Coordinates of C-alpha atoms and ligand atoms in Angstrom, one line a residue:
M1 CA -0.4 53.2 3.5
P2 CA -2.0 50.0 2.2
E3 CA -4.1 50.2 -0.9
T4 CA -7.8 50.4 0.0
P5 CA -10.1 47.8 -1.7
E6 CA -11.6 50.7 -3.8
Q7 CA -8.1 51.7 -4.9
L8 CA -7.2 48.1 -5.7
H9 CA -10.4 47.7 -7.7
A10 CA -9.9 50.9 -9.6
R11 CA -6.4 50.0 -10.5
A12 CA -6.9 46.3 -11.3
A13 CA -10.4 46.0 -12.8
P14 CA -9.3 47.5 -16.2
A15 CA -5.9 45.7 -16.2
L16 CA -6.7 42.0 -15.4
R17 CA -4.2 39.6 -16.9
M18 CA -4.8 36.2 -18.5
P19 CA -2.0 34.0 -17.2
P20 CA -0.5 31.5 -19.8
V21 CA -2.6 28.6 -18.5
E22 CA -2.2 26.7 -21.7
D23 CA 1.5 26.3 -20.7
W24 CA 0.6 25.1 -17.2
E25 CA 0.6 21.3 -17.2
T26 CA -1.3 21.2 -14.0
F27 CA -4.1 23.5 -15.1
P28 CA -7.3 21.4 -15.2
F29 CA -9.1 23.1 -18.1
D30 CA -8.7 23.5 -21.8
G31 CA -10.0 25.9 -24.3
A32 CA -10.4 29.7 -24.6
L33 CA -10.7 31.4 -21.3
R34 CA -10.8 35.0 -20.0
P35 CA -10.7 36.4 -16.4
R36 CA -14.0 37.2 -14.9
A37 CA -14.7 40.9 -14.4
L38 CA -13.4 42.0 -10.9
Q39 CA -16.5 43.0 -8.9
P40 CA -16.3 46.2 -6.8
P41 CA -15.6 45.9 -3.0
V42 CA -18.6 45.3 -0.7
P43 CA -19.1 47.8 2.1
V44 CA -18.0 45.3 4.9
E45 CA -16.5 41.8 5.1
Q46 CA -19.2 39.2 5.1
P47 CA -19.5 37.2 8.3
R48 CA -18.2 33.7 8.1
Q49 CA -20.3 30.6 8.9
G50 CA -20.2 30.0 12.6
A51 CA -20.1 33.6 13.7
V52 CA -23.7 33.0 15.1
E53 CA -24.6 29.3 15.0
C54 CA -21.6 27.2 14.3
R55 CA -22.3 23.9 12.5
R56 CA -19.0 22.5 13.6
C57 CA -19.7 23.1 17.3
L58 CA -23.2 21.6 16.9
A59 CA -22.0 18.4 15.2
P60 CA -21.9 15.3 17.4
D61 CA -18.7 13.1 17.6
A62 CA -20.6 10.4 15.6
D63 CA -20.2 12.7 12.6
Y64 CA -16.4 12.5 12.9
L65 CA -13.8 10.0 11.7
W66 CA -11.6 10.4 14.8
T67 CA -11.8 12.5 17.9
D68 CA -9.8 13.0 21.1
A69 CA -10.3 15.3 24.1
H70 CA -9.5 18.5 22.1
W71 CA -9.5 17.7 18.4
R72 CA -11.8 16.1 15.8
L73 CA -11.2 14.9 12.2
S74 CA -14.0 14.9 9.7
A75 CA -14.5 14.1 6.0
P76 CA -16.8 15.7 3.4
P77 CA -20.3 14.1 3.4
S78 CA -19.8 12.3 0.0
P79 CA -17.0 10.8 -2.0
T80 CA -14.3 13.2 -3.2
G81 CA -12.3 13.1 -6.5
L82 CA -9.0 12.9 -4.6
P83 CA -8.4 9.7 -2.7
V84 CA -8.6 11.4 0.7
V85 CA -9.9 14.8 1.8
V86 CA -10.2 15.3 5.6
L87 CA -10.5 18.2 7.9
L88 CA -8.9 18.7 11.4
E89 CA -10.5 21.1 13.8
P90 CA -10.3 21.9 17.5
R91 CA -13.3 21.0 19.6
A92 CA -13.6 24.5 21.0
H93 CA -14.8 27.3 18.8
C94 CA -11.8 29.4 17.9
D95 CA -9.8 30.7 14.9
I96 CA -6.1 30.6 14.4
D97 CA -5.6 33.9 16.2
T98 CA -7.7 32.7 19.2
L99 CA -6.4 29.1 19.5
P100 CA -5.4 28.6 23.1
P101 CA -1.6 28.1 23.7
E102 CA -2.1 24.5 24.9
R103 CA -3.9 23.6 21.6
S104 CA -1.4 25.6 19.6
A105 CA 1.4 23.5 21.1
E106 CA -0.4 20.3 20.1
L107 CA -1.0 21.4 16.5
G108 CA 2.4 20.8 15.0
P109 CA 2.6 17.2 16.2
L110 CA -1.0 16.7 15.2
L111 CA -0.5 18.0 11.6
Q112 CA 2.4 15.5 11.3
R113 CA 0.2 12.7 12.7
V114 CA -2.7 13.3 10.4
E115 CA -0.5 13.7 7.4
A116 CA 1.1 10.4 8.1
A117 CA -2.3 8.8 8.6
V118 CA -3.5 10.1 5.3
R119 CA -0.3 8.9 3.6
S120 CA -0.7 5.5 5.1
V121 CA -3.7 4.8 2.8
G122 CA -1.2 4.1 0.1
E123 CA -0.7 5.3 -3.5
I124 CA -0.6 8.9 -2.2
G125 CA 2.0 11.1 -3.8
R126 CA 1.7 14.1 -1.5
V127 CA -0.6 15.3 1.2
H128 CA -1.4 19.0 1.0
I129 CA -2.2 20.8 4.3
C130 CA -4.2 24.0 3.8
R131 CA -5.9 26.5 6.1
W132 CA -8.5 28.3 4.1
G133 CA -10.9 30.0 6.4
D134 CA -13.3 32.1 4.3
G135 CA -16.2 29.7 4.6
S136 CA -16.3 28.8 8.2
E137 CA -14.9 30.8 11.1
H138 CA -14.3 27.6 13.3
L139 CA -10.6 26.8 12.6
H140 CA -10.2 23.8 10.2
W141 CA -7.2 22.4 8.4
W142 CA -7.7 20.7 5.1
F143 CA -5.7 17.6 4.3
M144 CA -5.9 16.8 0.5
A145 CA -4.2 13.6 -0.8
R146 CA -2.8 13.9 -4.3
P147 CA -2.7 10.5 -6.0
A148 CA 0.8 9.1 -6.7
R149 CA 2.4 9.2 -10.2
L150 CA 0.0 11.7 -11.7
P151 CA 2.3 14.7 -12.0
Q152 CA -0.5 16.7 -13.8
L153 CA -2.2 16.9 -10.4
I154 CA 0.7 18.4 -8.4
G155 CA 0.4 21.7 -6.6
S156 CA -2.4 23.9 -5.6
F157 CA -4.6 22.9 -8.5
A158 CA -5.1 19.6 -6.7
A159 CA -7.9 21.4 -4.9
I160 CA -9.6 22.0 -8.2
W161 CA -8.8 18.6 -9.6
D162 CA -10.8 17.3 -6.6
D163 CA -13.9 18.6 -8.4
V164 CA -12.8 17.6 -11.8
L165 CA -12.0 14.0 -11.1
P166 CA -15.1 11.8 -10.8
P167 CA -16.0 10.9 -7.2
L168 CA -14.3 7.8 -5.8
P169 CA -16.4 4.7 -5.8
E170 CA -18.2 4.7 -2.4
A171 CA -16.5 1.5 -1.1
I172 CA -13.0 2.7 -1.9
W173 CA -13.7 6.1 -0.4
R174 CA -15.0 4.5 2.9
E175 CA -12.0 2.1 2.9
N176 CA -9.6 5.0 2.6
L177 CA -11.2 7.0 5.4
A178 CA -11.3 3.9 7.6
A179 CA -7.6 3.5 7.0
V180 CA -7.0 7.1 8.1
A181 CA -9.1 6.7 11.2
G182 CA -7.4 3.3 11.9
A183 CA -3.9 4.8 11.7
L184 CA -4.9 7.7 14.0
A185 CA -6.5 5.3 16.5
S186 CA -3.4 3.1 16.6
G187 CA -0.8 5.8 17.0
Ligands
LIG201 ZN1 -17.6 26.4 16.2

């Protein structure tokens, strides 16, 4: 029997741990910290964006960096802290468990292709590929480029460093995204 959310909350709320973040070289913050209180479970899972009116389905191709018959690649609306952050999504509204088999077969090669396109920008140490799906129900894959030779930014905290680093100068951000789009268009 899995633990219910109520059981988990009852067990965990009085026993939260503070991990040794001061020893973690990749942790972006300094100073005294404590975990936030664990809020009790809500009665039902909150619906994700797109369950009713999906902004991804409504967005025109002009809003995207690159498209083909079945897939589209977008960027956040304003400069990011990391050199490149882009999102790959199927045209059709589906999630990972409802992605049609034909699209699923294309996904592996496409993840490789987009990863290579992001890396082609240059000065990229690693491209993280993530599927977080709590915000929007329309399947989307994050590609987050970690700058080269900054070992403090390695690993999953890169997603937090994206908000800690100041936004890229607009011209560099646009140039980087154009390089990604160019690499995808040419291959
Ligand atoms: Zn959608």
